């Protein structure tokens, strides 16, 4: 093994053999990019490496920019361990595995590294601003995002956000549904590049990632109840299993042609812990979890399942403006399936009696005003009036505390 490779911390780096015979090796950091203290000489060298703004470069080209090969090799190792790049090692022709040396360097967050080191972006600010102003989203859900431009932001931040906006626009048009890491890979070229700051920016402009089909984890439809699900002559899922609570892909539910068993209603709830609580009660009820604003695939799958069940639908969400909006969205799914629905545990007096009430934020108040102006069913309208009067909201779990086990 080369001297350089032997110095790398094995607990920080994942090693993946490459090539048909595994003669090459890919070194990938186990962590997201971390802050790194560099000397002035090291900062200048990194600046030279990133000057071309290319995400992938030959190590020989980067090494040629350094006055000291030892300094360059040590800097590359530290950047790799800190999560800023991945390195592909190749063996020299005719030599064995222990002669692996750096060949390709892939920057995982080039703009973030530039920003961390206080480096200016070579693309002029005005050019990035004009790119933003020229972008027009094709999906109506992103119309507000087009107005999120702030010319005072750094060019690297503006360019990153434009990449995310364009990728999200295409994601929605394609009807994609997946995890944040899958979206991050598509938008930024790295599965862990999408982070908390990106979520906050999108949330500030009304973008609900769940409604866009982007979940923290692999998206499924969670359901439980004493029903057997059939696809033609084949039992897709027995009642014994479904009673315990399962997660199915939407495509599986769309393949259900018949159900077996008797239930008296369907309950759709917003909170996963409430779903788990109700699943343990073994009632003749089908319980479904809705993870925030439902994505189109979730709606299609649940609408298909509801169309096979001739029972009413009850919908329970947080006692806040977002919960009311989600209840309305799920209610529309029930209506499209031809099933009557009503809010459940969303009465005004439950807002008053529940523990853990929180004040409405400015965003809550604006959303509540829009909901009340758009027309609500009587029960939800009464709840909205009570929220407006008391200026408070309650999460759904507070209504189920007495039903939780020790």
mmCIF file of C-alpha atoms in Angstrom:
data_model
loop_
_atom_site.group_PDB
_atom_site.id
_atom_site.type_symbol
_atom_site.label_atom_id
_atom_site.label_comp_id
_atom_site.label_asym_id
_atom_site.label_seq_id
_atom_site.Cartn_x
_atom_site.Cartn_y
_atom_site.Cartn_z
ATOM 1 C CA UNK A 1 0.000 0.000 0.000
ATOM 2 C CA UNK A 2 1.318 3.447 -0.871
ATOM 3 C CA UNK A 3 2.476 5.754 1.901
ATOM 4 C CA UNK A 4 -0.312 8.254 1.146
ATOM 5 C CA UNK A 5 -3.062 5.638 1.344
ATOM 6 C CA UNK A 6 -1.764 4.232 4.616
ATOM 7 C CA UNK A 7 -2.182 7.615 6.334
ATOM 8 C CA UNK A 8 -5.942 7.810 5.663
ATOM 9 C CA UNK A 9 -8.180 7.239 8.685
ATOM 10 C CA UNK A 10 -10.090 3.987 7.872
ATOM 11 C CA UNK A 11 -12.961 4.998 10.195
ATOM 12 C CA UNK A 12 -13.706 8.093 8.103
ATOM 13 C CA UNK A 13 -13.460 6.669 4.601
ATOM 14 C CA UNK A 14 -15.438 3.998 2.732
ATOM 15 C CA UNK A 15 -13.438 1.976 0.199
ATOM 16 C CA UNK A 16 -15.107 0.558 -2.928
ATOM 17 C CA UNK A 17 -13.193 -1.631 -5.429
ATOM 18 C CA UNK A 18 -13.629 -0.513 -9.051
ATOM 19 C CA UNK A 19 -13.147 -2.250 -12.377
ATOM 20 C CA UNK A 20 -13.919 -5.779 -13.528
ATOM 21 C CA UNK A 21 -11.092 -7.197 -11.397
ATOM 22 C CA UNK A 22 -11.195 -4.601 -8.635
ATOM 23 C CA UNK A 23 -7.759 -3.191 -9.517
ATOM 24 C CA UNK A 24 -8.870 0.401 -8.800
ATOM 25 C CA UNK A 25 -10.332 1.841 -5.615
ATOM 26 C CA UNK A 26 -12.833 4.629 -4.830
ATOM 27 C CA UNK A 27 -12.397 6.454 -1.512
ATOM 28 C CA UNK A 28 -15.621 8.091 -0.302
ATOM 29 C CA UNK A 29 -15.962 10.088 2.948
ATOM 30 C CA UNK A 30 -18.358 8.732 5.566
ATOM 31 C CA UNK A 31 -19.402 12.236 6.670
ATOM 32 C CA UNK A 32 -20.932 15.350 5.180
ATOM 33 C CA UNK A 33 -18.487 18.247 4.610
ATOM 34 C CA UNK A 34 -16.985 19.527 7.853
ATOM 35 C CA UNK A 35 -15.236 22.807 8.670
ATOM 36 C CA UNK A 36 -11.485 22.572 8.174
ATOM 37 C CA UNK A 37 -8.749 24.917 9.439
ATOM 38 C CA UNK A 38 -6.217 25.527 6.663
ATOM 39 C CA UNK A 39 -3.024 27.525 6.529
ATOM 40 C CA UNK A 40 -2.685 30.454 4.140
ATOM 41 C CA UNK A 41 -0.528 28.329 1.838
ATOM 42 C CA UNK A 42 -3.139 25.566 1.825
ATOM 43 C CA UNK A 43 -5.950 28.050 1.120
ATOM 44 C CA UNK A 44 -4.060 29.424 -1.866
ATOM 45 C CA UNK A 45 -3.520 25.883 -3.189
ATOM 46 C CA UNK A 46 -7.207 24.982 -2.823
ATOM 47 C CA UNK A 47 -8.049 28.233 -4.616
ATOM 48 C CA UNK A 48 -5.915 27.127 -7.530
ATOM 49 C CA UNK A 49 -7.539 23.705 -7.560
ATOM 50 C CA UNK A 50 -11.058 25.159 -7.660
ATOM 51 C CA UNK A 51 -10.325 27.992 -10.091
ATOM 52 C CA UNK A 52 -11.627 26.079 -13.123
ATOM 53 C CA UNK A 53 -14.960 25.376 -11.329
ATOM 54 C CA UNK A 54 -14.834 21.769 -12.574
ATOM 55 C CA UNK A 55 -16.257 19.146 -10.223
ATOM 56 C CA UNK A 56 -13.830 16.462 -11.430
ATOM 57 C CA UNK A 57 -10.109 16.824 -12.071
ATOM 58 C CA UNK A 58 -7.054 14.635 -12.631
ATOM 59 C CA UNK A 59 -4.816 14.485 -9.588
ATOM 60 C CA UNK A 60 -1.762 14.971 -11.789
ATOM 61 C CA UNK A 61 -3.184 18.338 -12.914
ATOM 62 C CA UNK A 62 -3.843 19.417 -9.335
ATOM 63 C CA UNK A 63 -0.440 18.221 -8.178
ATOM 64 C CA UNK A 64 1.243 20.299 -10.885
ATOM 65 C CA UNK A 65 -0.121 23.464 -9.240
ATOM 66 C CA UNK A 66 1.661 22.736 -5.946
ATOM 67 C CA UNK A 67 5.200 23.772 -5.069
ATOM 68 C CA UNK A 68 5.385 20.929 -2.563
ATOM 69 C CA UNK A 69 4.010 17.453 -3.454
ATOM 70 C CA UNK A 70 4.031 16.541 0.236
ATOM 71 C CA UNK A 71 1.862 19.562 1.093
ATOM 72 C CA UNK A 72 -0.550 18.731 -1.749
ATOM 73 C CA UNK A 73 -0.899 15.075 -0.773
ATOM 74 C CA UNK A 74 -1.499 15.896 2.886
ATOM 75 C CA UNK A 75 -4.064 18.548 1.946
ATOM 76 C CA UNK A 76 -5.919 16.109 -0.322
ATOM 77 C CA UNK A 77 -6.045 13.555 2.507
ATOM 78 C CA UNK A 78 -7.473 16.113 4.953
ATOM 79 C CA UNK A 79 -10.079 17.323 2.454
ATOM 80 C CA UNK A 80 -11.090 13.715 1.791
ATOM 81 C CA UNK A 81 -11.442 12.857 5.486
ATOM 82 C CA UNK A 82 -13.408 16.081 6.102
ATOM 83 C CA UNK A 83 -15.967 15.143 3.431
ATOM 84 C CA UNK A 84 -15.144 17.658 0.696
ATOM 85 C CA UNK A 85 -14.108 15.257 -2.043
ATOM 86 C CA UNK A 86 -13.832 11.648 -3.095
ATOM 87 C CA UNK A 87 -10.721 10.174 -4.669
ATOM 88 C CA UNK A 88 -10.357 7.429 -7.259
ATOM 89 C CA UNK A 89 -7.132 5.450 -7.030
ATOM 90 C CA UNK A 90 -5.534 3.665 -9.976
ATOM 91 C CA UNK A 91 -2.663 1.204 -10.036
ATOM 92 C CA UNK A 92 0.258 1.990 -12.285
ATOM 93 C CA UNK A 93 0.570 -0.247 -15.347
ATOM 94 C CA UNK A 94 2.172 -3.588 -14.539
ATOM 95 C CA UNK A 95 2.203 -3.042 -10.803
ATOM 96 C CA UNK A 96 0.164 -4.686 -8.097
ATOM 97 C CA UNK A 97 -2.635 -3.436 -5.820
ATOM 98 C CA UNK A 98 -0.244 -1.967 -3.217
ATOM 99 C CA UNK A 99 0.874 0.720 -5.705
ATOM 100 C CA UNK A 100 -2.501 2.459 -5.864
ATOM 101 C CA UNK A 101 -2.173 6.230 -6.173
ATOM 102 C CA UNK A 102 -4.664 9.132 -6.574
ATOM 103 C CA UNK A 103 -5.884 9.543 -10.151
ATOM 104 C CA UNK A 104 -9.245 11.382 -10.128
ATOM 105 C CA UNK A 105 -10.523 13.905 -7.562
ATOM 106 C CA UNK A 106 -14.286 14.581 -7.432
ATOM 107 C CA UNK A 107 -15.370 17.701 -5.495
ATOM 108 C CA UNK A 108 -18.573 16.960 -3.566
ATOM 109 C CA UNK A 109 -19.506 20.538 -2.625
ATOM 110 C CA UNK A 110 -17.231 22.879 -4.548
ATOM 111 C CA UNK A 111 -19.247 26.030 -3.859
ATOM 112 C CA UNK A 112 -19.544 25.228 -0.186
ATOM 113 C CA UNK A 113 -15.769 24.785 0.055
ATOM 114 C CA UNK A 114 -15.177 28.082 -1.728
ATOM 115 C CA UNK A 115 -17.556 29.818 0.658
ATOM 116 C CA UNK A 116 -15.936 28.216 3.711
ATOM 117 C CA UNK A 117 -12.536 29.559 2.665
ATOM 118 C CA UNK A 118 -13.899 33.023 1.904
ATOM 119 C CA UNK A 119 -13.178 32.688 -1.793
ATOM 120 C CA UNK A 120 -15.023 34.832 -4.327
ATOM 121 C CA UNK A 121 -17.060 33.192 -7.027
ATOM 122 C CA UNK A 122 -15.593 33.798 -10.490
ATOM 123 C CA UNK A 123 -19.053 34.119 -12.014
ATOM 124 C CA UNK A 124 -20.116 37.796 -11.748
ATOM 125 C CA UNK A 125 -22.968 38.522 -9.332
ATOM 126 C CA UNK A 126 -24.959 40.310 -12.027
ATOM 127 C CA UNK A 127 -24.759 37.263 -14.300
ATOM 128 C CA UNK A 128 -26.271 34.949 -11.680
ATOM 129 C CA UNK A 129 -28.980 37.489 -10.839
ATOM 130 C CA UNK A 130 -29.934 37.665 -14.512
ATOM 131 C CA UNK A 131 -30.087 33.863 -14.677
ATOM 132 C CA UNK A 132 -32.522 33.882 -11.747
ATOM 133 C CA UNK A 133 -34.660 36.614 -13.284
ATOM 134 C CA UNK A 134 -34.819 34.692 -16.533
ATOM 135 C CA UNK A 135 -36.013 31.477 -14.875
ATOM 136 C CA UNK A 136 -39.718 30.734 -15.151
ATOM 137 C CA UNK A 137 -41.011 27.575 -13.416
ATOM 138 C CA UNK A 138 -43.237 25.335 -15.481
ATOM 139 C CA UNK A 139 -44.980 23.766 -12.479
ATOM 140 C CA UNK A 140 -47.518 26.045 -10.708
ATOM 141 C CA UNK A 141 -46.370 24.876 -7.276
ATOM 142 C CA UNK A 142 -43.123 26.805 -7.748
ATOM 143 C CA UNK A 143 -44.505 30.160 -8.845
ATOM 144 C CA UNK A 144 -43.721 31.710 -5.460
ATOM 145 C CA UNK A 145 -40.195 30.308 -5.551
ATOM 146 C CA UNK A 146 -39.397 32.355 -8.646
ATOM 147 C CA UNK A 147 -39.751 35.464 -6.471
ATOM 148 C CA UNK A 148 -37.261 34.275 -3.843
ATOM 149 C CA UNK A 149 -34.316 36.014 -5.498
ATOM 150 C CA UNK A 150 -32.288 38.241 -3.179
ATOM 151 C CA UNK A 151 -29.518 40.087 -5.056
ATOM 152 C CA UNK A 152 -27.697 40.542 -1.744
ATOM 153 C CA UNK A 153 -26.893 36.839 -1.457
ATOM 154 C CA UNK A 154 -23.540 35.473 -2.536
ATOM 155 C CA UNK A 155 -23.273 34.295 -6.131
ATOM 156 C CA UNK A 156 -22.524 30.735 -5.003
ATOM 157 C CA UNK A 157 -25.731 30.640 -2.928
ATOM 158 C CA UNK A 158 -27.825 32.078 -5.763
ATOM 159 C CA UNK A 159 -26.388 29.586 -8.238
ATOM 160 C CA UNK A 160 -26.983 26.670 -5.849
ATOM 161 C CA UNK A 161 -30.601 27.711 -5.291
ATOM 162 C CA UNK A 162 -31.201 28.069 -9.006
ATOM 163 C CA UNK A 163 -29.923 24.514 -9.526
ATOM 164 C CA UNK A 164 -32.303 23.270 -6.817
ATOM 165 C CA UNK A 165 -35.240 25.223 -8.246
ATOM 166 C CA UNK A 166 -34.684 23.937 -11.776
ATOM 167 C CA UNK A 167 -34.248 20.367 -10.551
ATOM 168 C CA UNK A 168 -37.382 20.584 -8.406
ATOM 169 C CA UNK A 169 -39.356 21.930 -11.356
ATOM 170 C CA UNK A 170 -38.323 18.942 -13.495
ATOM 171 C CA UNK A 171 -38.921 16.543 -10.563
ATOM 172 C CA UNK A 172 -42.519 17.737 -10.287
ATOM 173 C CA UNK A 173 -43.120 17.612 -14.035
ATOM 174 C CA UNK A 174 -41.812 14.034 -14.121
ATOM 175 C CA UNK A 175 -44.097 13.034 -11.235
ATOM 176 C CA UNK A 176 -41.087 11.703 -9.339
ATOM 177 C CA UNK A 177 -41.369 10.392 -5.770
ATOM 178 C CA UNK A 178 -38.360 9.526 -3.642
ATOM 179 C CA UNK A 179 -36.081 10.445 -0.766
ATOM 180 C CA UNK A 180 -34.235 13.681 -0.097
ATOM 181 C CA UNK A 181 -31.011 11.905 -0.966
ATOM 182 C CA UNK A 182 -32.371 10.846 -4.350
ATOM 183 C CA UNK A 183 -33.438 14.421 -5.070
ATOM 184 C CA UNK A 184 -30.081 15.736 -3.837
ATOM 185 C CA UNK A 185 -28.230 13.389 -6.177
ATOM 186 C CA UNK A 186 -30.331 14.538 -9.118
ATOM 187 C CA UNK A 187 -30.124 18.258 -8.296
ATOM 188 C CA UNK A 188 -26.602 18.683 -6.929
ATOM 189 C CA UNK A 189 -24.772 15.535 -8.032
ATOM 190 C CA UNK A 190 -24.316 14.276 -4.475
ATOM 191 C CA UNK A 191 -26.762 12.385 -2.280
ATOM 192 C CA UNK A 192 -25.995 14.275 0.946
ATOM 193 C CA UNK A 193 -25.579 17.809 -0.442
ATOM 194 C CA UNK A 194 -29.196 18.868 0.239
ATOM 195 C CA UNK A 195 -29.408 20.111 3.824
ATOM 196 C CA UNK A 196 -31.231 22.066 6.514
ATOM 197 C CA UNK A 197 -30.564 25.479 4.940
ATOM 198 C CA UNK A 198 -32.103 24.284 1.663
ATOM 199 C CA UNK A 199 -35.183 22.971 3.490
ATOM 200 C CA UNK A 200 -35.600 26.249 5.337
ATOM 201 C CA UNK A 201 -35.330 28.317 2.163
ATOM 202 C CA UNK A 202 -37.947 26.212 0.383
ATOM 203 C CA UNK A 203 -40.258 26.245 3.418
ATOM 204 C CA UNK A 204 -40.071 30.052 3.620
ATOM 205 C CA UNK A 205 -41.590 30.228 0.166
ATOM 206 C CA UNK A 206 -44.317 27.692 0.820
ATOM 207 C CA UNK A 207 -42.701 24.600 -0.700
ATOM 208 C CA UNK A 208 -43.778 21.439 1.146
ATOM 209 C CA UNK A 209 -41.253 18.750 0.262
ATOM 210 C CA UNK A 210 -43.674 15.932 1.140
ATOM 211 C CA UNK A 211 -46.231 17.407 -1.267
ATOM 212 C CA UNK A 212 -43.498 17.483 -3.918
ATOM 213 C CA UNK A 213 -42.859 13.767 -3.383
ATOM 214 C CA UNK A 214 -39.579 14.252 -1.508
ATOM 215 C CA UNK A 215 -39.428 12.431 1.830
ATOM 216 C CA UNK A 216 -36.711 12.004 4.444
ATOM 217 C CA UNK A 217 -37.039 8.238 4.008
ATOM 218 C CA UNK A 218 -38.271 5.902 1.292
ATOM 219 C CA UNK A 219 -41.919 6.925 0.730
ATOM 220 C CA UNK A 220 -44.652 4.346 1.274
ATOM 221 C CA UNK A 221 -48.317 4.263 2.203
ATOM 222 C CA UNK A 222 -48.644 3.156 5.851
ATOM 223 C CA UNK A 223 -51.890 1.344 6.697
ATOM 224 C CA UNK A 224 -53.306 -1.135 9.206
ATOM 225 C CA UNK A 225 -56.595 -2.959 9.737
ATOM 226 C CA UNK A 226 -58.365 -6.324 9.585
ATOM 227 C CA UNK A 227 -58.417 -6.596 5.797
ATOM 228 C CA UNK A 228 -56.922 -8.947 3.253
ATOM 229 C CA UNK A 229 -55.760 -7.370 -0.006
ATOM 230 C CA UNK A 230 -56.086 -9.308 -3.249
ATOM 231 C CA UNK A 231 -54.627 -8.782 -6.712
ATOM 232 C CA UNK A 232 -56.653 -10.992 -9.016
ATOM 233 C CA UNK A 233 -56.463 -14.559 -7.706
ATOM 234 C CA UNK A 234 -53.421 -13.856 -5.537
ATOM 235 C CA UNK A 235 -53.472 -12.700 -1.925
ATOM 236 C CA UNK A 236 -51.239 -9.648 -1.871
ATOM 237 C CA UNK A 237 -51.433 -9.234 1.922
ATOM 238 C CA UNK A 238 -53.275 -11.204 4.571
ATOM 239 C CA UNK A 239 -55.449 -9.599 7.224
ATOM 240 C CA UNK A 240 -53.176 -11.029 9.907
ATOM 241 C CA UNK A 241 -50.262 -9.008 8.562
ATOM 242 C CA UNK A 242 -52.158 -5.860 7.676
ATOM 243 C CA UNK A 243 -53.680 -5.752 11.178
ATOM 244 C CA UNK A 244 -50.178 -5.173 12.598
ATOM 245 C CA UNK A 245 -49.508 -2.224 10.314
ATOM 246 C CA UNK A 246 -47.476 -2.305 7.088
ATOM 247 C CA UNK A 247 -45.921 0.083 4.581
ATOM 248 C CA UNK A 248 -46.658 -0.559 0.898
ATOM 249 C CA UNK A 249 -45.475 1.153 -2.246
ATOM 250 C CA UNK A 250 -48.226 3.024 -4.098
ATOM 251 C CA UNK A 251 -47.865 0.728 -7.097
ATOM 252 C CA UNK A 252 -48.743 -2.276 -4.912
ATOM 253 C CA UNK A 253 -51.945 -0.623 -3.714
ATOM 254 C CA UNK A 254 -52.876 0.361 -7.251
ATOM 255 C CA UNK A 255 -52.711 -3.352 -8.132
ATOM 256 C CA UNK A 256 -55.312 -4.328 -5.509
ATOM 257 C CA UNK A 257 -58.498 -5.572 -7.181
ATOM 258 C CA UNK A 258 -60.494 -6.735 -4.129
ATOM 259 C CA UNK A 259 -60.493 -6.607 -0.332
ATOM 260 C CA UNK A 260 -61.563 -9.302 2.115
ATOM 261 C CA UNK A 261 -62.893 -8.532 5.588
ATOM 262 C CA UNK A 262 -65.284 -6.170 7.328
ATOM 263 C CA UNK A 263 -64.534 -2.680 8.599
ATOM 264 C CA UNK A 264 -66.849 0.116 9.672
ATOM 265 C CA UNK A 265 -64.753 3.109 8.588
ATOM 266 C CA UNK A 266 -61.420 4.375 7.310
ATOM 267 C CA UNK A 267 -59.411 6.718 9.523
ATOM 268 C CA UNK A 268 -56.678 8.805 7.950
ATOM 269 C CA UNK A 269 -54.349 10.461 10.452
ATOM 270 C CA UNK A 270 -51.484 12.913 10.077
ATOM 271 C CA UNK A 271 -49.115 11.824 12.840
ATOM 272 C CA UNK A 272 -47.161 8.568 12.680
ATOM 273 C CA UNK A 273 -47.253 8.002 16.454
ATOM 274 C CA UNK A 274 -51.047 8.367 16.380
ATOM 275 C CA UNK A 275 -51.168 5.870 13.513
ATOM 276 C CA UNK A 276 -49.166 3.424 15.622
ATOM 277 C CA UNK A 277 -51.432 3.972 18.635
ATOM 278 C CA UNK A 278 -54.603 3.330 16.636
ATOM 279 C CA UNK A 279 -53.052 0.271 14.971
ATOM 280 C CA UNK A 280 -52.608 -1.355 18.378
ATOM 281 C CA UNK A 281 -56.289 -0.993 19.314
ATOM 282 C CA UNK A 282 -57.449 -3.795 16.982
ATOM 283 C CA UNK A 283 -60.658 -2.017 15.953
ATOM 284 C CA UNK A 284 -62.701 -2.875 12.823
ATOM 285 C CA UNK A 285 -61.185 0.179 11.137
ATOM 286 C CA UNK A 286 -58.651 0.695 8.364
ATOM 287 C CA UNK A 287 -56.099 3.293 9.508
ATOM 288 C CA UNK A 288 -53.909 5.167 7.023
ATOM 289 C CA UNK A 289 -51.098 7.623 7.713
ATOM 290 C CA UNK A 290 -50.835 10.743 5.570
ATOM 291 C CA UNK A 291 -47.295 12.205 5.751
ATOM 292 C CA UNK A 292 -48.094 15.905 5.457
ATOM 293 C CA UNK A 293 -49.542 17.291 2.249
ATOM 294 C CA UNK A 294 -50.103 14.119 0.178
ATOM 295 C CA UNK A 295 -48.164 13.610 -3.015
ATOM 296 C CA UNK A 296 -49.976 12.737 -6.217
ATOM 297 C CA UNK A 297 -48.933 9.056 -6.091
ATOM 298 C CA UNK A 298 -50.161 8.750 -2.505
ATOM 299 C CA UNK A 299 -53.480 10.285 -3.570
ATOM 300 C CA UNK A 300 -53.865 7.911 -6.498
ATOM 301 C CA UNK A 301 -53.099 4.838 -4.389
ATOM 302 C CA UNK A 302 -55.393 5.794 -1.505
ATOM 303 C CA UNK A 303 -58.179 6.899 -3.851
ATOM 304 C CA UNK A 304 -58.060 3.500 -5.555
ATOM 305 C CA UNK A 305 -58.205 1.672 -2.220
ATOM 306 C CA UNK A 306 -61.083 3.818 -0.945
ATOM 307 C CA UNK A 307 -63.040 3.088 -4.126
ATOM 308 C CA UNK A 308 -63.003 -0.620 -3.142
ATOM 309 C CA UNK A 309 -64.353 0.092 0.364
ATOM 310 C CA UNK A 310 -67.986 1.116 0.888
ATOM 311 C CA UNK A 311 -67.451 2.818 4.230
ATOM 312 C CA UNK A 312 -67.188 6.458 5.371
ATOM 313 C CA UNK A 313 -63.846 8.193 5.870
ATOM 314 C CA UNK A 314 -62.741 10.032 9.008
ATOM 315 C CA UNK A 315 -59.788 12.424 8.836
ATOM 316 C CA UNK A 316 -57.742 13.522 11.861
ATOM 317 C CA UNK A 317 -54.923 16.053 11.540
ATOM 318 C CA UNK A 318 -53.111 18.591 13.700
ATOM 319 C CA UNK A 319 -55.361 21.331 15.043
ATOM 320 C CA UNK A 320 -53.509 24.025 13.151
ATOM 321 C CA UNK A 321 -53.851 25.720 9.736
ATOM 322 C CA UNK A 322 -51.596 23.149 8.049
ATOM 323 C CA UNK A 323 -53.673 20.335 9.543
ATOM 324 C CA UNK A 324 -56.847 21.894 8.180
ATOM 325 C CA UNK A 325 -55.248 22.186 4.735
ATOM 326 C CA UNK A 326 -54.144 18.537 4.827
ATOM 327 C CA UNK A 327 -57.628 17.427 5.945
ATOM 328 C CA UNK A 328 -59.127 19.278 2.983
ATOM 329 C CA UNK A 329 -56.656 17.661 0.570
ATOM 330 C CA UNK A 330 -57.366 14.163 1.912
ATOM 331 C CA UNK A 331 -61.101 14.877 1.926
ATOM 332 C CA UNK A 332 -60.888 15.632 -1.777
ATOM 333 C CA UNK A 333 -59.292 12.210 -2.310
ATOM 334 C CA UNK A 334 -62.249 10.602 -0.514
ATOM 335 C CA UNK A 335 -64.718 12.597 -2.610
ATOM 336 C CA UNK A 336 -63.017 11.503 -5.823
ATOM 337 C CA UNK A 337 -63.385 7.890 -4.632
ATOM 338 C CA UNK A 338 -67.098 8.500 -4.040
ATOM 339 C CA UNK A 339 -66.863 8.181 -0.242
ATOM 340 C CA UNK A 340 -68.365 10.526 2.367
ATOM 341 C CA UNK A 341 -65.873 12.032 4.821
ATOM 342 C CA UNK A 342 -65.778 14.142 7.950
ATOM 343 C CA UNK A 343 -63.123 15.567 10.287
ATOM 344 C CA UNK A 344 -62.409 13.396 13.320
ATOM 345 C CA UNK A 345 -61.115 14.773 16.631
ATOM 346 C CA UNK A 346 -60.842 18.208 15.056
ATOM 347 C CA UNK A 347 -63.626 19.943 17.004
ATOM 348 C CA UNK A 348 -63.238 23.459 18.478
ATOM 349 C CA UNK A 349 -63.625 22.185 22.067
ATOM 350 C CA UNK A 350 -60.726 19.770 21.516
ATOM 351 C CA UNK A 351 -58.501 22.737 20.733
ATOM 352 C CA UNK A 352 -59.575 24.277 24.060
ATOM 353 C CA UNK A 353 -59.150 21.177 26.212
ATOM 354 C CA UNK A 354 -55.943 19.741 24.767
ATOM 355 C CA UNK A 355 -52.584 20.179 26.488
ATOM 356 C CA UNK A 356 -49.569 21.787 24.871
ATOM 357 C CA UNK A 357 -51.236 24.615 22.935
ATOM 358 C CA UNK A 358 -48.814 26.871 21.033
ATOM 359 C CA UNK A 359 -49.329 30.400 19.677
ATOM 360 C CA UNK A 360 -50.033 30.898 15.991
ATOM 361 C CA UNK A 361 -47.113 32.265 14.004
ATOM 362 C CA UNK A 362 -47.435 34.923 11.321
ATOM 363 C CA UNK A 363 -47.231 32.183 8.707
ATOM 364 C CA UNK A 364 -50.020 30.274 10.502
ATOM 365 C CA UNK A 365 -52.219 33.366 10.588
ATOM 366 C CA UNK A 366 -51.728 34.054 6.884
ATOM 367 C CA UNK A 367 -52.533 30.443 5.994
ATOM 368 C CA UNK A 368 -55.589 30.470 8.258
ATOM 369 C CA UNK A 369 -56.909 33.605 6.537
ATOM 370 C CA UNK A 370 -56.503 31.978 3.118
ATOM 371 C CA UNK A 371 -58.310 28.832 4.259
ATOM 372 C CA UNK A 372 -61.230 30.734 5.747
ATOM 373 C CA UNK A 373 -61.521 32.854 2.619
ATOM 374 C CA UNK A 374 -61.633 29.780 0.388
ATOM 375 C CA UNK A 375 -64.572 28.051 2.050
ATOM 376 C CA UNK A 376 -64.398 25.249 4.615
ATOM 377 C CA UNK A 377 -66.851 22.529 5.697
ATOM 378 C CA UNK A 378 -68.820 23.555 8.843
ATOM 379 C CA UNK A 379 -66.742 21.550 11.351
ATOM 380 C CA UNK A 380 -63.414 22.775 9.979
ATOM 381 C CA UNK A 381 -64.740 26.313 9.718
ATOM 382 C CA UNK A 382 -65.694 26.223 13.400
ATOM 383 C CA UNK A 383 -62.217 24.946 14.274
ATOM 384 C CA UNK A 384 -60.625 27.714 12.203
ATOM 385 C CA UNK A 385 -62.777 30.320 13.976
ATOM 386 C CA UNK A 386 -61.688 28.952 17.359
ATOM 387 C CA UNK A 387 -58.020 29.038 16.340
ATOM 388 C CA UNK A 388 -58.402 32.622 15.208
ATOM 389 C CA UNK A 389 -60.203 33.584 18.425
ATOM 390 C CA UNK A 390 -57.726 31.878 20.767
ATOM 391 C CA UNK A 391 -54.637 32.480 18.564
ATOM 392 C CA UNK A 392 -53.332 29.007 19.334
ATOM 393 C CA UNK A 393 -52.818 25.582 17.774
ATOM 394 C CA UNK A 394 -52.387 22.017 19.054
ATOM 395 C CA UNK A 395 -50.519 19.042 17.627
ATOM 396 C CA UNK A 396 -52.537 15.888 17.071
ATOM 397 C CA UNK A 397 -50.579 13.771 19.592
ATOM 398 C CA UNK A 398 -51.964 15.872 22.473
ATOM 399 C CA UNK A 399 -55.425 14.390 21.841
ATOM 400 C CA UNK A 400 -54.171 10.812 22.209
ATOM 401 C CA UNK A 401 -51.954 11.022 25.308
ATOM 402 C CA UNK A 402 -54.455 9.114 27.482
ATOM 403 C CA UNK A 403 -54.476 6.257 24.947
ATOM 404 C CA UNK A 404 -50.704 5.732 24.882
ATOM 405 C CA UNK A 405 -49.244 2.936 26.921
ATOM 406 C CA UNK A 406 -46.776 3.448 29.746
#
